Amino acid sequence: MSTPTTARLVGIHARYQFTETVRIPIAVIGTTIFPSLSLLFFVVPQPFAHDPAAATAAAAQLAVFAVMSVCLFTYGVGVAEDRALPWDAYLRTLPVGPVPRLVGRLLNGLAFVVLGLVPLVLIAGLLTAATLPPARLAATAVALLAAGVPLFALGISIGYALSTKAALAVAQSLLLPLAFGGGLFLPPDTFPAWLDAISTWLPTRAGRDLVVSATTGASLPGSTLLVLAGWTLLGGSLAVWAYRRDEGRRFR
Amino acid sequence: MEVLARTLDVTRRYGPVTALDRVALDVRAGELIGFLGPNGAGKTTLVQLLAGLRRPTSGSVELFGGDPRDPARRRRLGTTPQETGLPATLRVSEVVDLAAAHFADPVPTRELVARFGLAGLERRQTGGLSGGQRRRLAVAVAFVGRPDLVLLDEPTVGLDVEARHALWDAVRAFHAGGGTVVLTSHHLDEVEALAERVVVIDEGRVRVDGTLAEVRSQVPARRVRLRAAELPELAGVDRRSSHGDRHELWTADSDALVRGLVTARVPFRDLEVAAASLEEAFLALTSPGVTTAPSTVTKGSR
């Protein structure tokens, strides 16, 4: 018999991580249901819910928010929690590099993003004027992925660099500024000029603009892709650095 | 003999704390080595370095001829999670399957589970196991990949006597089949019962590295107990403790000591001579000052 392939190990780690998580369903419900609830309470009753462009943009913004909360909590806090467990140290002594576990984790996060997006899309489609023609579906999925990459890197950096308590604090204090500042709750055209100027440089704003553009066909600011690429590079370097210096728990 | 793992002049610091100080050690094929030392002595850090979990601050670590941080070097290695750190929501068979998936020729789950006395519990989530069952499962996964070398960090913490002996049998069987074992323990009887080679580690340094017999020979080999109203200074006593008329003397040569007692006409009674246990050896080695006898040791210091 031969040594297991990376692809097989990716599948195994993804499956076990998923199993581990869904056996405590409440942990999943928190991050997956919040975007749908926000849509239900803050968008559906508003007059602009009847305007297709505005409603679609609002749903797109919340979709980015769903991606971000999975990145910050599943990846950020989740990784920090795992690192504190002796089981994680055990897994790192197995003859396997970081790739299968990391990719497994990525796939898991994606699964939870999808779980969160399904009710969001249903509510948007049934209770608002939002529309997503099938032709735009693929572009939207790609845009969501692209928006998620820098946030994923940021989450991984937090998870590997910080202890559980610190990771939770950092994730929580990043969540709302990134969400509001990036225009995920209120559309950026309601922003004062100074906030809009700051917002342009945030990864969430770039992600939001990309996804809104993919869903509604709105024009894309020239800075968007540059900002996303910049944050991806920065977050990626930070994540690699944090992963390399990680040795699990700090003492003993 | 083939060297499976090696540390070359390894020092590991955590900030200002030096956990290991220039440790040089070879683990050869077929050995059963016990790392013995008090908590915080550096045993766990040493095992973590061998398993590739940590990097040395200076010096180098080799595992199967390479860097243990390279996953390929860990194919013939088995380790056990410390404490009872198993994912609580996974089932027993899932934990074994997950570990098994990383090896080319794993032991079938059913067989491994049976070998460690967990048959019938395969469908149980690990969170629902007793402490002893969890511990057995944690040790079992070390053997799933048919390793050549296993590192067992405190393998029997929290086990009752029966479970401990069952686990010792499993370790002995693995060793009898040609396997190499490194185990850490602060259970002295465990190291005494299992290990052929004992490495005593204290404050990050290797104090003694030798066979069980050699470790014994480095310390007072005999303990002489007796009762006497008064005891004169006697030659050849390495360590002495007295409570009222009860005395305990440690010496390399109990025959000479007893002859000395007789010659000095000490009116002793209840004379008892016994081989010093490893525990006593260990105490003598890791508490400098106590061995610089003759001195009176109070009961509290034992």
PDB file of N, CA, C and O in Angstrom, chain B residues 97-121:
ATOM      1  N   ASP B  97     -10.069   6.158  12.668  1.00  0.00           N
ATOM      2  CA  ASP B  97     -10.052   6.234  11.203  1.00  0.00           C
ATOM      3  C   ASP B  97      -9.301   7.475  10.717  1.00  0.00           C
ATOM      4  O   ASP B  97      -8.551   7.417   9.744  1.00  0.00           O
ATOM      5  N   LEU B  98      -9.535   8.584  11.387  1.00  0.00           N
ATOM      6  CA  LEU B  98      -8.884   9.837  10.993  1.00  0.00           C
ATOM      7  C   LEU B  98      -7.364   9.686  11.090  1.00  0.00           C
ATOM      8  O   LEU B  98      -6.633  10.033  10.164  1.00  0.00           O
ATOM      9  N   ALA B  99      -6.898   9.140  12.211  1.00  0.00           N
ATOM     10  CA  ALA B  99      -5.454   8.949  12.371  1.00  0.00           C
ATOM     11  C   ALA B  99      -4.948   7.940  11.340  1.00  0.00           C
ATOM     12  O   ALA B  99      -3.920   8.148  10.690  1.00  0.00           O
ATOM     13  N   ALA B 100      -5.712   6.859  11.163  1.00  0.00           N
ATOM     14  CA  ALA B 100      -5.290   5.774  10.261  1.00  0.00           C
ATOM     15  C   ALA B 100      -5.136   6.262   8.827  1.00  0.00           C
ATOM     16  O   ALA B 100      -4.272   5.778   8.091  1.00  0.00           O
ATOM     17  N   ALA B 101      -5.960   7.226   8.436  1.00  0.00           N
ATOM     18  CA  ALA B 101      -5.957   7.705   7.050  1.00  0.00           C
ATOM     19  C   ALA B 101      -4.614   8.289   6.627  1.00  0.00           C
ATOM     20  O   ALA B 101      -4.346   8.444   5.447  1.00  0.00           O
ATOM     21  N   HIS B 102      -3.768   8.624   7.611  1.00  0.00           N
ATOM     22  CA  HIS B 102      -2.497   9.263   7.288  1.00  0.00           C
ATOM     23  C   HIS B 102      -1.366   8.271   7.027  1.00  0.00           C
ATOM     24  O   HIS B 102      -0.248   8.671   6.737  1.00  0.00           O
ATOM     25  N   PHE B 103      -1.657   6.990   7.182  1.00  0.00           N
ATOM     26  CA  PHE B 103      -0.582   6.013   7.066  1.00  0.00           C
ATOM     27  C   PHE B 103      -0.837   5.041   5.918  1.00  0.00           C
ATOM     28  O   PHE B 103      -1.986   4.771   5.554  1.00  0.00           O
ATOM     29  N   ALA B 104       0.261   4.499   5.388  1.00  0.00           N
ATOM     30  CA  ALA B 104       0.162   3.634   4.222  1.00  0.00           C
ATOM     31  C   ALA B 104      -0.489   2.294   4.570  1.00  0.00           C
ATOM     32  O   ALA B 104      -1.263   1.751   3.809  1.00  0.00           O
ATOM     33  N   ASP B 105      -0.153   1.760   5.741  1.00  0.00           N
ATOM     34  CA  ASP B 105      -0.634   0.424   6.082  1.00  0.00           C
ATOM     35  C   ASP B 105      -1.110   0.407   7.540  1.00  0.00           C
ATOM     36  O   ASP B 105      -0.456  -0.174   8.405  1.00  0.00           O
ATOM     37  N   PRO B 106      -2.233   1.057   7.805  1.00  0.00           N
ATOM     38  CA  PRO B 106      -2.673   1.175   9.194  1.00  0.00           C
ATOM     39  C   PRO B 106      -3.216  -0.138   9.760  1.00  0.00           C
ATOM     40  O   PRO B 106      -3.647  -1.020   9.009  1.00  0.00           O
ATOM     41  N   VAL B 107      -3.196  -0.241  11.071  1.00  0.00           N
ATOM     42  CA  VAL B 107      -3.848  -1.355  11.747  1.00  0.00           C
ATOM     43  C   VAL B 107      -5.353  -1.170  11.568  1.00  0.00           C
ATOM     44  O   VAL B 107      -5.860  -0.062  11.743  1.00  0.00           O
ATOM     45  N   PRO B 108      -6.104  -2.232  11.186  1.00  0.00           N
ATOM     46  CA  PRO B 108      -7.555  -2.063  11.063  1.00  0.00           C
ATOM     47  C   PRO B 108      -8.170  -1.555  12.370  1.00  0.00           C
ATOM     48  O   PRO B 108      -7.769  -1.992  13.453  1.00  0.00           O
ATOM     49  N   THR B 109      -9.119  -0.628  12.237  1.00  0.00           N
ATOM     50  CA  THR B 109      -9.699   0.032  13.402  1.00  0.00           C
ATOM     51  C   THR B 109     -10.210  -0.975  14.429  1.00  0.00           C
ATOM     52  O   THR B 109      -9.940  -0.861  15.625  1.00  0.00           O
ATOM     53  N   ARG B 110     -10.935  -1.984  13.934  1.00  0.00           N
ATOM     54  CA  ARG B 110     -11.529  -2.982  14.822  1.00  0.00           C
ATOM     55  C   ARG B 110     -10.456  -3.682  15.675  1.00  0.00           C
ATOM     56  O   ARG B 110     -10.610  -3.865  16.875  1.00  0.00           O
ATOM     57  N   GLU B 111      -9.351  -4.008  14.997  1.00  0.00           N
ATOM     58  CA  GLU B 111      -8.270  -4.719  15.682  1.00  0.00           C
ATOM     59  C   GLU B 111      -7.618  -3.832  16.747  1.00  0.00           C
ATOM     60  O   GLU B 111      -7.370  -4.262  17.883  1.00  0.00           O
ATOM     61  N   LEU B 112      -7.373  -2.581  16.388  1.00  0.00           N
ATOM     62  CA  LEU B 112      -6.711  -1.662  17.319  1.00  0.00           C
ATOM     63  C   LEU B 112      -7.591  -1.394  18.536  1.00  0.00           C
ATOM     64  O   LEU B 112      -7.126  -1.390  19.679  1.00  0.00           O
ATOM     65  N   VAL B 113      -8.872  -1.164  18.251  1.00  0.00           N
ATOM     66  CA  VAL B 113      -9.825  -0.868  19.310  1.00  0.00           C
ATOM     67  C   VAL B 113      -9.895  -2.043  20.298  1.00  0.00           C
ATOM     68  O   VAL B 113      -9.917  -1.866  21.518  1.00  0.00           O
ATOM     69  N   ALA B 114      -9.868  -3.255  19.742  1.00  0.00           N
ATOM     70  CA  ALA B 114      -9.921  -4.436  20.604  1.00  0.00           C
ATOM     71  C   ALA B 114      -8.644  -4.562  21.431  1.00  0.00           C
ATOM     72  O   ALA B 114      -8.677  -4.879  22.620  1.00  0.00           O
ATOM     73  N   ARG B 115      -7.507  -4.264  20.789  1.00  0.00           N
ATOM     74  CA  ARG B 115      -6.228  -4.410  21.485  1.00  0.00           C
ATOM     75  C   ARG B 115      -6.140  -3.499  22.709  1.00  0.00           C
ATOM     76  O   ARG B 115      -5.479  -3.805  23.686  1.00  0.00           O
ATOM     77  N   PHE B 116      -6.821  -2.361  22.649  1.00  0.00           N
ATOM     78  CA  PHE B 116      -6.767  -1.425  23.763  1.00  0.00           C
ATOM     79  C   PHE B 116      -8.039  -1.458  24.627  1.00  0.00           C
ATOM     80  O   PHE B 116      -8.352  -0.506  25.331  1.00  0.00           O
ATOM     81  N   GLY B 117      -8.757  -2.561  24.529  1.00  0.00           N
ATOM     82  CA  GLY B 117      -9.896  -2.758  25.424  1.00  0.00           C
ATOM     83  C   GLY B 117     -11.048  -1.802  25.180  1.00  0.00           C
ATOM     84  O   GLY B 117     -11.760  -1.434  26.114  1.00  0.00           O
ATOM     85  N   LEU B 118     -11.243  -1.391  23.936  1.00  0.00           N
ATOM     86  CA  LEU B 118     -12.319  -0.441  23.644  1.00  0.00           C
ATOM     87  C   LEU B 118     -13.388  -1.066  22.743  1.00  0.00           C
ATOM     88  O   LEU B 118     -14.246  -0.360  22.212  1.00  0.00           O
ATOM     89  N   ALA B 119     -13.329  -2.387  22.560  1.00  0.00           N
ATOM     90  CA  ALA B 119     -14.309  -3.054  21.701  1.00  0.00           C
ATOM     91  C   ALA B 119     -15.711  -2.791  22.232  1.00  0.00           C
ATOM     92  O   ALA B 119     -15.938  -2.789  23.447  1.00  0.00           O
ATOM     93  N   GLY B 120     -16.646  -2.550  21.317  1.00  0.00           N
ATOM     94  CA  GLY B 120     -18.022  -2.264  21.720  1.00  0.00           C
ATOM     95  C   GLY B 120     -18.277  -0.778  21.933  1.00  0.00           C
ATOM     96  O   GLY B 120     -19.419  -0.349  22.064  1.00  0.00           O
ATOM     97  N   LEU B 121     -17.212   0.026  21.962  1.00  0.00           N
ATOM     98  CA  LEU B 121     -17.387   1.462  22.199  1.00  0.00           C
ATOM     99  C   LEU B 121     -17.172   2.279  20.926  1.00  0.00           C
ATOM    100  O   LEU B 121     -17.152   3.504  20.970  1.00  0.00           O
TER     101      LEU B 121
END
